[in-house]
Each structure stands twice: as C-alpha cells, then as structure tokens.
Amino acid sequence: MTTPTQSTPTAELRSLLEDAAAHAARFLEALPERRVASTATADGLRKELGGPLPDETRDPRRVLAELARAVEPGLVATPGGRFFGFVIGGSLPAALAADWLTSAWDQNAGLYVAAPAASVVEEVCGAWLADLFGISQDASFGLVTGCQMANFTALAAARHHVLEEAGWDVEADGLAGAPPVRVIAGEERHVTIDRALRFLGLGSSNLQTVPADGQGRMRPDVLKTLLAESPGPTILCVQAGNVNTGAIDPLDAICDAASEAGAWVHVDGAFGMWAAASPSLSHLTAGIERADSWATDAHKWLNVPYDSGLVFCAHPAAHKAAMGTQASYLVRSENQERDELDWNPEASRRARGFPVYAALRSLGRSGVADLVDRCCAHARRFAGALGREPGVEVLNDVVLNQVLVRFLDDGGEHDARTRAVIEAVQEDGTCWLGGTTWQGKGAMRISVSNWSTTIEDVDRSVAAILRAASG
Ligand SMILES: Cc1ncc(COP(=O)(O)O)c(C=O)c1O
C-alpha cells in the first residue's frame, strides 16, 4: 500500500478500513469469552510498542496489523458484559458504528460553518436529552469530553451568574478582588467537583460540606441551617448517583432550601441522572428540573464510546458568557445557527454528537428506560445472590446499579479478606470489579452499566466471586 506522503487510491483505503473492521470484529466477537483483565505487563507492552521513533515510513495496513497484535494482551474487556469496575459502560452497536463514521467524516464541531450537520445533530441531541431528563427545552447544553468537564462547564456558568448578580464581571476581571463565592457540596460528592473548583480558581479547601446519611445522600436539614448562616453568592453542588452506593440526593427538598437562599444548584449526575429516563426510577430524581445546571455522561450509562459528557444549563446567557469566545476569523453563520464552541471549553473538537444521536435513535425512549432498568435489575440480582451467602454482607440499599459487598472474616480482618477476594476475582478473569472504602469499611464495588450484560453474565460472575471467596 502507498505511504501517507502520496494520495491513497480509493481501493487501498477501502481495504485498510476493511482491515480495521476485521480487527474490531475479532476483538468484539471474543469479548463474551475473553479473560476480562489484561494479561500484559507495562514492560511487555513497552517492549512491543516502544523503541526509538522509526525513521522510515510503513504501510498503513501493516501498521494497523502490528498495532492490533501488540496491544491485544493489554486490552481490558471493558466493553464486555462482565466488566463491573468503576462506572464504565460499553458501546451500543449503533453508537460504535457512528463513532467510526465520526472519524471518517472528521468534522470540526466548533463552528456551524465548518460542520453544519454536526451542529444540527447536537441541537437534536440536546432537545432529546432534555426531554429524557425532564428538564426544560430552553436549557442550553454542551457535549464535552466527560462529566469532569461537564461539572467544570456548569460551575463556570454558575460562577459567572452568582458574581454577575453581585455586580462583578468574572470573565473580564477575574477573581482577584471579587466578592467571595461560597461553594457548598455534600461530603459524599465526587472528586471531580473539587477538581472543577480548582480549575475555576474557586479553590477546593473553601468548600463547605454538608453531612450525608448512611447511603451518602446530602442531609437537607443541615443544608438549610448552613444556607441560612451567611447570605451572598452561593453555589450548591448536589449529586445524582453516589459513585459507591448509587444513592441520589433528595433534590426536591434541596431545591426548596436553595431557592429560599437564592443559591445556584448544580447537579452532578454522571450516571444517576439516567434514572430520570426510566419511569420506574424517576421518583428518585424528583425535583431535578428545578436545578440551575446539570452534568452527566453519555459514555457511562448511555453506552456511547469515549469520550462523551453532557452539560445542561437553565441560564443560557450565563453558560454562553462563561464559555463563548469571539475572533474575527471565527466566522459565524448568517442565521445564528448553533456554534458549539459557545457552549464548550474546547474550540476545535470531535463531532461527538453523531454517536450520541445514533445511541438515542437506536434505543428510543423505551430502549433507554429498558437499558437503565435492566442494569438495575442485574445489580439487585448480584445483591440478592451474594447477600444470601453466609459471611457476605451487602452494605448499601441497591436503589440503582451499584452494589457494595463485604466479606466477613472469622478473625475480624474483614477489610483484608474483602481485599483478598477482590484480588482473587480479578486474577480469575471471569469478571472484573474493584474495591472501595465505604464509611470506614472496605468493600467490593459492583457497577452494572453495560447494555450487553446478561443474566448469565451476572450468574457466572456471582459464581466466580463465591469461588474466590471460598478459596
Ligand atoms: C458522580 C460522578 N461525577 C463525575 C464523574 C466523572 O466522570 P468522568 O470520568 O466521565 O469525567 C463520575 C465518574 O464516575 C461520577 O461518578
């Protein structure tokens, strides 16, 4: 095949893409039986992939074949049905295929004029998603890399809004000399909130924390007292979906307290916000529509390939003031169509709306609800099967897709025993899950977030866990 310094004939390009499809299909077809954990060492991967930068060019088909072979042992079966670590979704077939097209089309989704289809597809996704989450169609939105950047973007809009109300233009004048901004969050918030506050110059050590209940939900009674203590610009970060327990903060009661105090309410709902898309679970997110901003992911529970986060804001002017930018060469469309860079922290960027659109279009409203419900049913099945075994304790109320399991030790070394079981499960390779510490207790974390997980996957994994626990 020709090298990239010459134009590649169409037939050769087609066979390269067909090779890529064959490599991908081989990986995906092997997923159901593949060992879930990686079998490689970092040094082994370096040996295969590293060395000095080659001077000579190489045929792209050979590059692809060698890359696929060399990385194979270092791949983890995260897109498969028995990966239960962190909160990691797989890729729906339509979303995966649309993601390939996104690369082939290679649109720069920063400005409408450079990529009109990408802009309109995002517009449609924004409207569909707001509908699914039950938030206003007037909310502005952005498609970002993940919930970390969704939290950052939303909190930048919040910072703009609360300071503007205090007579300060933070975009123009920065934070030096600005009225103090009070930030309040639950003690069980996700670390990406602290990180976003650092990025925004609000600092994480100024954060005031509200204690949580036994499931990790913010206590609205304590919040109310805290809010009453001092007036002034206030941003309140709440959570839909605790990363350990899956618990969702009581949003309605929180919004009551916040609206009395005039605080901006931001919902970090990386995965838990998807409960709003399920009629059987949406009671858990009651009041969500009353918030001022929302952050979630498509690459978790919607099962869109990485990297795909979503941010929404009930104050489009604040969102645009925080993110928008102008330059004479950044040509705007005559009809003021959607320019994505006004809603994102990036300028040039991938047209990540295409796979989100394909996921939503292939599932439809009922399919999204079914995906969410199915994962939660699998989580309950895990909890039921493990919890009934002697010496195994389920630590959380399984309200969503997260299960915390603790293995009791006759000598009282429960943390050590739990860690040992987790390691043995990872080593066994039937499934993969990680550990955590929940309210001082070591626990195994099971997160069911993949569209392709079956009841058989759950039962095989339960058997592997119990095997590891009895070994
Ligand atoms: C509640 C919550 N917020 C934010 C994040 C960060 O999401 P991402 O890794 O997509 O940036 C996570 C990740 O698990 C999460 O659970």
Tab-separated table of C-alpha atoms and ligand atoms in Angstrom:
chain	number	residue	atom	x	y	z
A	1	MET	CA	0.000	0.000	0.000
A	2	THR	CA	1.089	3.591	-0.602
A	3	THR	CA	2.505	5.652	2.229
A	4	PRO	CA	0.700	8.725	3.593
A	5	THR	CA	3.022	11.018	1.592
A	6	GLN	CA	1.134	10.079	-1.571
A	7	SER	CA	-2.587	10.196	-2.104
A	8	THR	CA	-4.018	6.771	-1.315
A	9	PRO	CA	-6.077	5.133	-4.049
A	10	THR	CA	-9.670	4.539	-3.057
A	11	ALA	CA	-9.408	0.755	-3.294
A	12	GLU	CA	-6.430	0.694	-0.956
A	13	LEU	CA	-8.138	2.954	1.535
A	14	ARG	CA	-11.185	0.721	1.444
A	15	SER	CA	-9.141	-2.390	2.161
A	16	LEU	CA	-7.404	-0.579	5.052
A	17	LEU	CA	-10.788	0.274	6.542
A	18	GLU	CA	-11.942	-3.288	5.977
A	19	ASP	CA	-8.868	-4.461	7.872
A	20	ALA	CA	-9.814	-2.134	10.711
A	21	ALA	CA	-13.343	-3.573	10.696
A	22	ALA	CA	-11.935	-7.101	10.812
A	23	HIS	CA	-9.614	-6.275	13.740
A	24	ALA	CA	-12.516	-4.627	15.578
A	25	ALA	CA	-14.890	-7.520	14.896
A	26	ARG	CA	-12.330	-10.036	16.154
A	27	PHE	CA	-11.980	-8.111	19.421
A	28	LEU	CA	-15.713	-7.644	19.868
A	29	GLU	CA	-16.592	-11.242	18.947
A	30	ALA	CA	-14.105	-12.554	21.513
A	31	LEU	CA	-15.472	-10.341	24.312
A	32	PRO	CA	-18.017	-12.822	25.730
A	33	GLU	CA	-15.330	-15.439	26.418
A	34	ARG	CA	-12.228	-13.287	26.739
A	35	ARG	CA	-10.447	-13.035	30.094
A	36	VAL	CA	-11.705	-9.677	31.385
A	37	ALA	CA	-8.467	-8.368	32.913
A	38	SER	CA	-5.395	-7.518	30.866
A	39	THR	CA	-2.695	-10.182	30.660
A	40	ALA	CA	0.126	-7.801	29.766
A	41	THR	CA	2.728	-6.074	31.878
A	42	ALA	CA	3.623	-2.448	31.215
A	43	ASP	CA	7.174	-3.505	30.355
A	44	GLY	CA	5.903	-6.144	27.953
A	45	LEU	CA	3.769	-3.534	26.184
A	46	ARG	CA	6.689	-1.090	26.054
A	47	LYS	CA	8.850	-3.774	24.506
A	48	GLU	CA	6.300	-4.475	21.783
A	49	LEU	CA	5.319	-0.879	21.074
A	50	GLY	CA	8.264	1.306	22.025
A	51	GLY	CA	11.834	1.892	20.928
A	52	PRO	CA	13.170	4.928	19.076
A	53	LEU	CA	10.924	6.766	16.618
A	54	PRO	CA	11.388	4.930	13.316
A	55	ASP	CA	12.846	6.971	10.520
A	56	GLU	CA	11.217	5.135	7.648
A	57	THR	CA	7.548	5.124	6.609
A	58	ARG	CA	5.468	1.967	6.869
A	59	ASP	CA	2.494	0.589	5.014
A	60	PRO	CA	-0.705	1.591	6.934
A	61	ARG	CA	-2.137	-1.939	6.731
A	62	ARG	CA	0.974	-3.315	8.363
A	63	VAL	CA	0.904	-0.550	10.969
A	64	LEU	CA	-2.671	-1.482	11.831
A	65	ALA	CA	-1.984	-5.223	11.970
A	66	GLU	CA	1.081	-4.735	14.170
A	67	LEU	CA	-0.718	-2.301	16.444
A	68	ALA	CA	-3.682	-4.665	16.887
A	69	ARG	CA	-1.371	-7.583	17.663
A	70	ALA	CA	0.869	-5.633	20.067
A	71	VAL	CA	-1.893	-4.058	22.150
A	72	GLU	CA	-4.059	-7.197	22.321
A	73	PRO	CA	-2.761	-8.513	25.703
A	74	GLY	CA	-3.008	-5.013	27.191
A	75	LEU	CA	-6.682	-4.558	26.338
A	76	VAL	CA	-9.254	-4.917	29.091
A	77	ALA	CA	-12.704	-6.271	28.223
A	78	THR	CA	-14.352	-3.077	29.500
A	79	PRO	CA	-16.892	-3.052	26.625
A	80	GLY	CA	-17.962	-6.599	27.526
A	81	GLY	CA	-20.805	-7.783	29.709
A	82	ARG	CA	-18.739	-8.833	32.738
A	83	PHE	CA	-16.793	-5.688	33.493
A	84	PHE	CA	-18.216	-4.198	36.681
A	85	GLY	CA	-15.408	-1.869	37.755
A	86	PHE	CA	-15.636	1.897	38.321
A	87	VAL	CA	-18.703	3.108	36.334
A	88	ILE	CA	-17.887	2.021	32.810
A	89	GLY	CA	-20.403	1.490	30.045
A	90	GLY	CA	-19.824	-0.331	26.772
A	91	SER	CA	-20.651	0.818	23.253
A	92	LEU	CA	-24.059	0.270	21.711
A	93	PRO	CA	-23.638	-1.085	18.160
A	94	ALA	CA	-25.203	1.987	16.524
A	95	ALA	CA	-23.102	4.345	18.640
A	96	LEU	CA	-19.896	2.445	17.928
A	97	ALA	CA	-20.518	2.433	14.178
A	98	ALA	CA	-21.483	6.121	14.191
A	99	ASP	CA	-18.282	6.830	16.110
A	100	TRP	CA	-16.294	5.253	13.270
A	101	LEU	CA	-18.133	7.476	10.820
A	102	THR	CA	-17.350	10.462	13.030
A	103	SER	CA	-13.657	9.754	12.457
A	104	ALA	CA	-14.143	9.196	8.743
A	105	TRP	CA	-16.134	12.408	8.358
A	106	ASP	CA	-13.589	14.189	10.582
A	107	GLN	CA	-15.765	17.243	11.102
A	108	ASN	CA	-14.533	20.064	13.309
A	109	ALA	CA	-17.556	20.620	15.528
A	110	GLY	CA	-16.603	24.051	16.756
A	111	LEU	CA	-18.472	26.248	14.304
A	112	TYR	CA	-21.646	25.713	12.269
A	113	VAL	CA	-19.989	26.905	9.051
A	114	ALA	CA	-17.308	24.202	9.289
A	115	ALA	CA	-19.684	21.360	10.160
A	116	PRO	CA	-23.406	22.152	9.739
A	117	ALA	CA	-24.549	18.534	10.136
A	118	ALA	CA	-22.629	18.168	13.397
A	119	SER	CA	-24.209	21.351	14.732
A	120	VAL	CA	-27.767	20.319	13.891
A	121	VAL	CA	-27.255	16.773	15.197
A	122	GLU	CA	-26.086	18.233	18.521
A	123	GLU	CA	-29.103	20.503	18.580
A	124	VAL	CA	-31.378	17.483	18.162
A	125	CYS	CA	-29.466	15.523	20.841
A	126	GLY	CA	-29.775	18.429	23.268
A	127	ALA	CA	-33.547	18.562	22.818
A	128	TRP	CA	-33.984	14.776	23.075
A	129	LEU	CA	-31.797	14.529	26.162
A	130	ALA	CA	-33.529	17.406	27.957
A	131	ASP	CA	-36.794	15.614	27.226
A	132	LEU	CA	-35.448	12.332	28.664
A	133	PHE	CA	-34.156	14.023	31.814
A	134	GLY	CA	-37.326	16.073	32.264
A	135	ILE	CA	-35.524	19.405	32.152
A	136	SER	CA	-36.616	22.489	30.229
A	137	GLN	CA	-36.301	22.592	26.446
A	138	ASP	CA	-34.949	26.120	26.963
A	139	ALA	CA	-31.874	24.817	28.779
A	140	SER	CA	-28.598	25.342	26.943
A	141	PHE	CA	-26.279	22.382	26.575
A	142	GLY	CA	-22.822	21.298	25.529
A	143	LEU	CA	-21.272	17.995	24.508
A	144	VAL	CA	-17.988	17.726	26.376
A	145	THR	CA	-15.392	15.010	26.961
A	146	GLY	CA	-16.872	13.626	30.168
A	147	CYS	CA	-18.618	14.506	33.391
A	148	GLN	CA	-15.439	16.096	34.745
A	149	MET	CA	-15.624	18.760	32.043
A	150	ALA	CA	-19.413	18.899	32.320
A	151	ASN	CA	-19.002	19.778	36.016
A	152	PHE	CA	-16.345	22.340	35.088
A	153	THR	CA	-18.506	23.960	32.397
A	154	ALA	CA	-21.607	24.103	34.581
A	155	LEU	CA	-19.688	25.538	37.519
A	156	ALA	CA	-18.102	28.149	35.245
A	157	ALA	CA	-21.641	29.225	34.276
A	158	ALA	CA	-22.594	29.232	37.967
A	159	ARG	CA	-19.557	31.341	38.862
A	160	HIS	CA	-20.500	33.845	36.161
A	161	HIS	CA	-24.116	34.030	37.275
A	162	VAL	CA	-23.668	34.439	41.027
A	163	LEU	CA	-20.925	37.027	40.593
A	164	GLU	CA	-22.887	38.951	37.969
A	165	GLU	CA	-25.731	39.176	40.475
A	166	ALA	CA	-23.207	40.607	42.948
A	167	GLY	CA	-22.145	43.209	40.351
A	168	TRP	CA	-18.893	41.526	39.302
A	169	ASP	CA	-17.788	40.505	35.792
A	170	VAL	CA	-15.584	37.484	36.448
A	171	GLU	CA	-14.777	36.845	32.782
A	172	ALA	CA	-13.378	40.361	32.405
A	173	ASP	CA	-11.937	40.990	35.854
A	174	GLY	CA	-11.022	37.569	37.187
A	175	LEU	CA	-11.366	36.601	40.813
A	176	ALA	CA	-8.858	38.944	42.457
A	177	GLY	CA	-10.953	41.416	44.439
A	178	ALA	CA	-14.236	39.683	43.572
A	179	PRO	CA	-16.958	39.223	46.192
A	180	PRO	CA	-16.385	35.860	47.905
A	181	VAL	CA	-18.272	32.949	46.380
A	182	ARG	CA	-19.495	30.380	48.824
A	183	VAL	CA	-19.491	26.815	47.488
A	184	ILE	CA	-21.394	24.106	49.317
A	185	ALA	CA	-21.370	20.389	48.469
A	186	GLY	CA	-22.218	17.097	50.103
A	187	GLU	CA	-19.480	15.272	51.992
A	188	GLU	CA	-20.019	12.370	49.582
A	189	ARG	CA	-19.505	14.480	46.419
A	190	HIS	CA	-17.424	13.111	43.579
A	191	VAL	CA	-13.778	14.215	43.385
A	192	THR	CA	-14.375	15.865	40.015
A	193	ILE	CA	-16.323	18.607	41.817
A	194	ASP	CA	-13.223	19.532	43.842
A	195	ARG	CA	-11.125	19.384	40.699
A	196	ALA	CA	-13.522	21.633	38.777
A	197	LEU	CA	-13.419	24.140	41.649
A	198	ARG	CA	-9.616	24.103	41.444
A	199	PHE	CA	-9.708	24.731	37.686
A	200	LEU	CA	-12.087	27.647	38.256
A	201	GLY	CA	-9.958	29.367	40.884
A	202	LEU	CA	-12.664	28.811	43.499
A	203	GLY	CA	-10.385	26.505	45.453
A	204	SER	CA	-11.364	23.194	46.954
A	205	SER	CA	-10.405	23.992	50.544
A	206	ASN	CA	-13.046	26.745	50.793
A	207	LEU	CA	-15.763	24.224	50.172
A	208	GLN	CA	-18.378	23.910	52.914
A	209	THR	CA	-19.581	20.351	53.250
A	210	VAL	CA	-22.966	19.034	54.218
A	211	PRO	CA	-23.024	15.696	56.057
A	212	ALA	CA	-24.572	12.690	54.367
A	213	ASP	CA	-26.899	9.978	55.590
A	214	GLY	CA	-25.991	6.294	55.717
A	215	GLN	CA	-26.429	5.935	51.941
A	216	GLY	CA	-24.354	9.020	51.050
A	217	ARG	CA	-27.283	11.390	50.424
A	218	MET	CA	-26.923	15.044	51.407
A	219	ARG	CA	-28.943	15.916	54.527
A	220	PRO	CA	-31.296	18.767	53.564
A	221	ASP	CA	-31.991	19.697	57.209
A	222	VAL	CA	-28.300	20.512	57.791
A	223	LEU	CA	-28.093	22.242	54.403
A	224	LYS	CA	-30.932	24.547	55.361
A	225	THR	CA	-29.128	25.669	58.507
A	226	LEU	CA	-25.868	26.172	56.607
A	227	LEU	CA	-27.546	28.220	53.879
A	228	ALA	CA	-29.148	30.479	56.480
A	229	GLU	CA	-25.798	31.192	58.157
A	230	SER	CA	-24.463	33.674	55.631
A	231	PRO	CA	-26.034	35.267	52.571
A	232	GLY	CA	-24.138	36.166	49.392
A	233	PRO	CA	-23.198	34.476	46.117
A	234	THR	CA	-23.654	30.744	46.692
A	235	ILE	CA	-23.184	27.683	44.524
A	236	LEU	CA	-24.541	24.382	45.795
A	237	CYS	CA	-23.295	21.111	44.280
A	238	VAL	CA	-25.559	18.126	44.699
A	239	GLN	CA	-25.325	14.610	43.377
A	240	ALA	CA	-27.483	12.197	41.444
A	241	GLY	CA	-25.745	8.847	41.844
A	242	ASN	CA	-23.162	8.309	44.566
A	243	VAL	CA	-20.213	6.531	42.962
A	244	ASN	CA	-20.271	3.878	45.701
A	245	THR	CA	-23.918	3.374	46.622
A	246	GLY	CA	-25.776	4.887	43.647
A	247	ALA	CA	-27.877	6.965	46.080
A	248	ILE	CA	-29.389	10.189	44.770
A	249	ASP	CA	-29.558	13.347	46.896
A	250	PRO	CA	-33.141	14.425	47.815
A	251	LEU	CA	-33.320	17.017	45.056
A	252	ASP	CA	-36.762	18.447	45.786
A	253	ALA	CA	-36.016	19.217	49.437
A	254	ILE	CA	-32.603	20.591	48.478
A	255	CYS	CA	-34.112	22.867	45.823
A	256	ASP	CA	-36.645	24.155	48.385
A	257	ALA	CA	-33.801	25.166	50.699
A	258	ALA	CA	-31.663	26.594	47.900
A	259	SER	CA	-34.408	28.680	46.332
A	260	GLU	CA	-35.094	30.342	49.701
A	261	ALA	CA	-31.397	31.243	49.894
A	262	GLY	CA	-31.059	32.203	46.206
A	263	ALA	CA	-28.293	29.624	45.674
A	264	TRP	CA	-27.375	28.146	42.292
A	265	VAL	CA	-27.997	24.386	42.334
A	266	HIS	CA	-25.691	22.214	40.256
A	267	VAL	CA	-26.462	18.502	39.851
A	268	ASP	CA	-23.533	16.146	39.276
A	269	GLY	CA	-25.387	13.233	37.741
A	270	ALA	CA	-22.670	11.363	35.850
A	271	PHE	CA	-24.689	8.166	35.835
A	272	GLY	CA	-27.536	8.684	38.320
A	273	MET	CA	-29.270	11.295	36.181
A	274	TRP	CA	-30.260	8.482	33.834
A	275	ALA	CA	-32.726	7.325	36.495
A	276	ALA	CA	-34.837	10.248	35.285
A	277	ALA	CA	-35.173	8.481	31.911
A	278	SER	CA	-36.832	5.440	33.472
A	279	PRO	CA	-40.492	5.730	34.506
A	280	SER	CA	-39.893	3.153	37.250
A	281	LEU	CA	-36.958	5.082	38.747
A	282	SER	CA	-37.717	8.731	38.004
A	283	HIS	CA	-39.185	9.209	41.501
A	284	LEU	CA	-35.556	9.124	42.686
A	285	THR	CA	-34.768	12.299	40.729
A	286	ALA	CA	-37.963	14.184	41.634
A	287	GLY	CA	-37.238	17.918	41.583
A	288	ILE	CA	-34.339	17.606	39.123
A	289	GLU	CA	-35.953	20.146	36.797
A	290	ARG	CA	-35.628	22.819	39.493
A	291	ALA	CA	-31.814	22.883	39.374
A	292	ASP	CA	-29.767	25.523	37.551
A	293	SER	CA	-27.230	23.225	35.884
A	294	TRP	CA	-26.670	19.534	35.295
A	295	ALA	CA	-23.687	17.368	34.355
A	296	THR	CA	-23.821	13.789	33.141
A	297	ASP	CA	-22.168	11.308	30.803
A	298	ALA	CA	-23.140	9.566	27.612
A	299	HIS	CA	-20.103	7.288	27.843
A	300	LYS	CA	-21.355	5.686	31.037
A	301	TRP	CA	-24.978	4.604	31.060
A	302	LEU	CA	-25.960	5.587	27.528
A	303	ASN	CA	-23.159	3.297	26.308
A	304	VAL	CA	-21.633	5.702	23.803
A	305	PRO	CA	-17.888	5.255	23.136
A	306	TYR	CA	-15.464	7.553	24.971
A	307	ASP	CA	-15.267	10.448	25.320
A	308	SER	CA	-18.735	11.808	25.731
A	309	GLY	CA	-20.064	14.018	28.529
A	310	LEU	CA	-23.121	16.276	28.646
A	311	VAL	CA	-23.754	19.600	30.338
A	312	PHE	CA	-27.044	21.493	30.598
A	313	CYS	CA	-27.761	24.934	31.993
A	314	ALA	CA	-31.041	26.652	32.843
A	315	HIS	CA	-29.365	30.037	32.245
A	316	PRO	CA	-28.144	30.041	28.637
A	317	ALA	CA	-26.793	33.591	28.927
A	318	ALA	CA	-24.554	32.598	31.856
A	319	HIS	CA	-23.445	29.437	30.049
A	320	LYS	CA	-22.529	31.405	26.933
A	321	ALA	CA	-20.858	34.187	28.919
A	322	ALA	CA	-18.644	31.600	30.624
A	323	MET	CA	-17.736	29.596	27.505
A	324	GLY	CA	-18.281	31.790	24.436
A	325	THR	CA	-15.491	33.431	22.518
A	326	GLN	CA	-15.032	35.721	19.519
A	327	ALA	CA	-12.338	36.323	16.927
A	328	SER	CA	-12.571	37.954	13.518
A	329	TYR	CA	-11.632	34.737	11.712
A	330	LEU	CA	-14.161	32.620	13.609
A	331	VAL	CA	-16.843	33.141	11.004
A	332	ARG	CA	-20.390	32.818	12.304
A	333	SER	CA	-23.330	31.623	10.232
A	334	GLU	CA	-25.698	34.270	8.930
A	335	ASN	CA	-28.689	32.677	10.625
A	336	GLN	CA	-27.035	32.435	14.019
A	337	GLU	CA	-27.042	28.664	13.974
A	338	ARG	CA	-25.510	26.741	16.871
A	339	ASP	CA	-21.750	27.221	17.149
A	340	GLU	CA	-20.624	24.535	19.581
A	341	LEU	CA	-17.617	26.491	20.838
A	342	ASP	CA	-20.000	28.879	22.607
A	343	TRP	CA	-21.097	26.061	24.940
A	344	ASN	CA	-17.887	24.076	25.379
A	345	PRO	CA	-14.498	24.663	26.952
A	346	GLU	CA	-12.906	23.481	23.676
A	347	ALA	CA	-12.534	25.285	20.342
A	348	SER	CA	-11.789	22.656	17.681
A	349	ARG	CA	-13.295	19.358	18.663
A	350	ARG	CA	-14.624	15.991	17.601
A	351	ALA	CA	-18.218	15.860	16.370
A	352	ARG	CA	-19.218	13.711	19.315
A	353	GLY	CA	-22.911	14.328	18.709
A	354	PHE	CA	-23.070	11.681	15.964
A	355	PRO	CA	-22.623	8.641	18.247
A	356	VAL	CA	-24.892	10.194	20.901
A	357	TYR	CA	-27.554	10.688	18.231
A	358	ALA	CA	-27.139	7.106	16.995
A	359	ALA	CA	-27.439	5.734	20.540
A	360	LEU	CA	-30.613	7.701	21.233
A	361	ARG	CA	-32.115	6.970	17.815
A	362	SER	CA	-31.422	3.246	18.039
A	363	LEU	CA	-32.779	2.872	21.586
A	364	GLY	CA	-35.643	5.327	21.504
A	365	ARG	CA	-37.245	6.475	24.743
A	366	SER	CA	-38.326	2.957	25.703
A	367	GLY	CA	-34.910	1.481	24.935
A	368	VAL	CA	-33.119	3.975	27.188
A	369	ALA	CA	-35.533	3.195	30.042
A	370	ASP	CA	-35.099	-0.526	29.424
A	371	LEU	CA	-31.291	-0.255	29.450
A	372	VAL	CA	-31.341	1.591	32.776
A	373	ASP	CA	-33.908	-0.775	34.314
A	374	ARG	CA	-32.059	-3.873	33.120
A	375	CYS	CA	-28.767	-2.773	34.700
A	376	CYS	CA	-30.557	-2.044	37.979
A	377	ALA	CA	-32.250	-5.455	37.903
A	378	HIS	CA	-28.825	-7.067	37.367
A	379	ALA	CA	-27.456	-5.094	40.338
A	380	ARG	CA	-30.317	-6.383	42.510
A	381	ARG	CA	-29.635	-9.920	41.291
A	382	PHE	CA	-25.982	-9.568	42.366
A	383	ALA	CA	-27.054	-8.233	45.759
A	384	GLY	CA	-29.617	-10.990	46.274
A	385	ALA	CA	-27.318	-13.835	45.252
A	386	LEU	CA	-24.291	-12.612	47.205
A	387	GLY	CA	-26.171	-11.259	50.212
A	388	ARG	CA	-27.816	-14.567	50.993
A	389	GLU	CA	-24.441	-16.307	51.397
A	390	PRO	CA	-23.116	-16.668	54.955
A	391	GLY	CA	-20.256	-14.283	55.691
A	392	VAL	CA	-21.206	-11.909	52.860
A	393	GLU	CA	-22.758	-8.529	53.604
A	394	VAL	CA	-24.337	-6.081	51.161
A	395	LEU	CA	-23.598	-2.631	52.591
A	396	ASN	CA	-25.931	-0.398	50.575
A	397	ASP	CA	-29.577	-0.158	49.619
A	398	VAL	CA	-29.396	-1.199	45.984
A	399	VAL	CA	-31.547	1.576	44.544
A	400	LEU	CA	-29.690	1.845	41.242
A	401	ASN	CA	-26.849	-0.029	39.520
A	402	GLN	CA	-24.260	-0.034	42.337
A	403	VAL	CA	-23.653	-2.793	44.882
A	404	LEU	CA	-21.197	-2.748	47.791
A	405	VAL	CA	-20.220	-6.139	49.157
A	406	ARG	CA	-18.127	-7.005	52.207
A	407	PHE	CA	-16.663	-10.397	53.026
A	408	LEU	CA	-16.523	-11.191	56.726
A	409	ASP	CA	-13.516	-12.828	58.283
A	410	ASP	CA	-13.681	-15.219	61.248
A	411	GLY	CA	-10.721	-13.419	62.812
A	412	GLY	CA	-12.314	-9.997	62.319
A	413	GLU	CA	-9.982	-8.973	59.451
A	414	HIS	CA	-12.904	-8.051	57.198
A	415	ASP	CA	-11.072	-5.389	55.166
A	416	ALA	CA	-8.150	-7.702	54.422
A	417	ARG	CA	-10.465	-10.556	53.495
A	418	THR	CA	-12.536	-8.309	51.219
A	419	ARG	CA	-9.364	-7.080	49.505
A	420	ALA	CA	-8.162	-10.645	49.039
A	421	VAL	CA	-11.458	-11.704	47.452
A	422	ILE	CA	-11.337	-8.737	45.050
A	423	GLU	CA	-7.784	-9.636	44.032
A	424	ALA	CA	-8.717	-13.278	43.534
A	425	VAL	CA	-11.698	-12.314	41.338
A	426	GLN	CA	-9.518	-10.039	39.213
A	427	GLU	CA	-6.950	-12.822	38.882
A	428	ASP	CA	-9.608	-15.393	37.930
A	429	GLY	CA	-10.616	-13.228	34.952
A	430	THR	CA	-14.280	-14.252	34.641
A	431	CYS	CA	-15.296	-10.725	35.572
A	432	TRP	CA	-13.633	-7.567	36.867
A	433	LEU	CA	-14.597	-5.366	39.764
A	434	GLY	CA	-12.726	-3.068	42.090
A	435	GLY	CA	-12.667	-2.083	45.723
A	436	THR	CA	-13.512	0.950	47.804
A	437	THR	CA	-13.909	2.079	51.380
A	438	TRP	CA	-17.454	2.866	52.357
A	439	GLN	CA	-17.987	4.671	55.666
A	440	GLY	CA	-14.822	3.150	57.065
A	441	LYS	CA	-15.440	-0.352	55.757
A	442	GLY	CA	-13.526	-1.991	52.927
A	443	ALA	CA	-15.918	-3.168	50.200
A	444	MET	CA	-16.113	-4.717	46.757
A	445	ARG	CA	-17.793	-2.340	44.284
A	446	ILE	CA	-20.031	-3.773	41.599
A	447	SER	CA	-21.298	-1.333	38.976
A	448	VAL	CA	-23.590	-2.620	36.241
A	449	SER	CA	-23.551	-0.097	33.409
A	450	ASN	CA	-23.216	-2.129	30.226
A	451	TRP	CA	-26.032	-2.638	27.706
A	452	SER	CA	-24.786	-6.136	26.858
A	453	THR	CA	-24.690	-7.645	30.366
A	454	THR	CA	-27.000	-10.647	30.573
A	455	ILE	CA	-28.458	-12.619	33.465
A	456	GLU	CA	-25.985	-15.369	32.543
A	457	ASP	CA	-23.123	-12.862	32.886
A	458	VAL	CA	-24.351	-11.966	36.354
A	459	ASP	CA	-24.735	-15.605	37.405
A	460	ARG	CA	-21.296	-16.557	36.039
A	461	SER	CA	-19.797	-13.590	37.880
A	462	VAL	CA	-21.567	-14.429	41.149
A	463	ALA	CA	-20.198	-17.977	40.872
A	464	ALA	CA	-16.682	-16.610	40.243
A	465	ILE	CA	-16.940	-14.265	43.240
A	466	LEU	CA	-18.129	-17.044	45.542
A	467	ARG	CA	-15.372	-19.316	44.224
A	468	ALA	CA	-12.833	-16.632	45.061
A	469	ALA	CA	-14.378	-16.128	48.491
A	470	SER	CA	-14.207	-19.835	49.301
A	471	GLY	CA	-10.593	-20.243	48.110
B	1	LIG	C1	-20.839	11.265	40.342
B	1	LIG	C2	-19.729	11.357	39.339
B	1	LIG	N1	-19.339	12.563	38.879
B	1	LIG	C3	-18.366	12.709	37.977
B	1	LIG	C4	-17.679	11.613	37.478
B	1	LIG	C5	-16.582	11.812	36.484
B	1	LIG	O1	-16.970	11.373	35.228
B	1	LIG	P1	-15.957	11.274	34.005
B	1	LIG	O2	-14.973	10.230	34.400
B	1	LIG	O3	-16.813	10.886	32.864
B	1	LIG	O4	-15.333	12.616	33.819
B	1	LIG	C6	-18.032	10.329	37.929
B	1	LIG	C7	-17.325	9.136	37.461
B	1	LIG	O5	-17.582	8.032	37.848
B	1	LIG	C8	-19.097	10.201	38.873
B	1	LIG	O6	-19.493	9.002	39.329
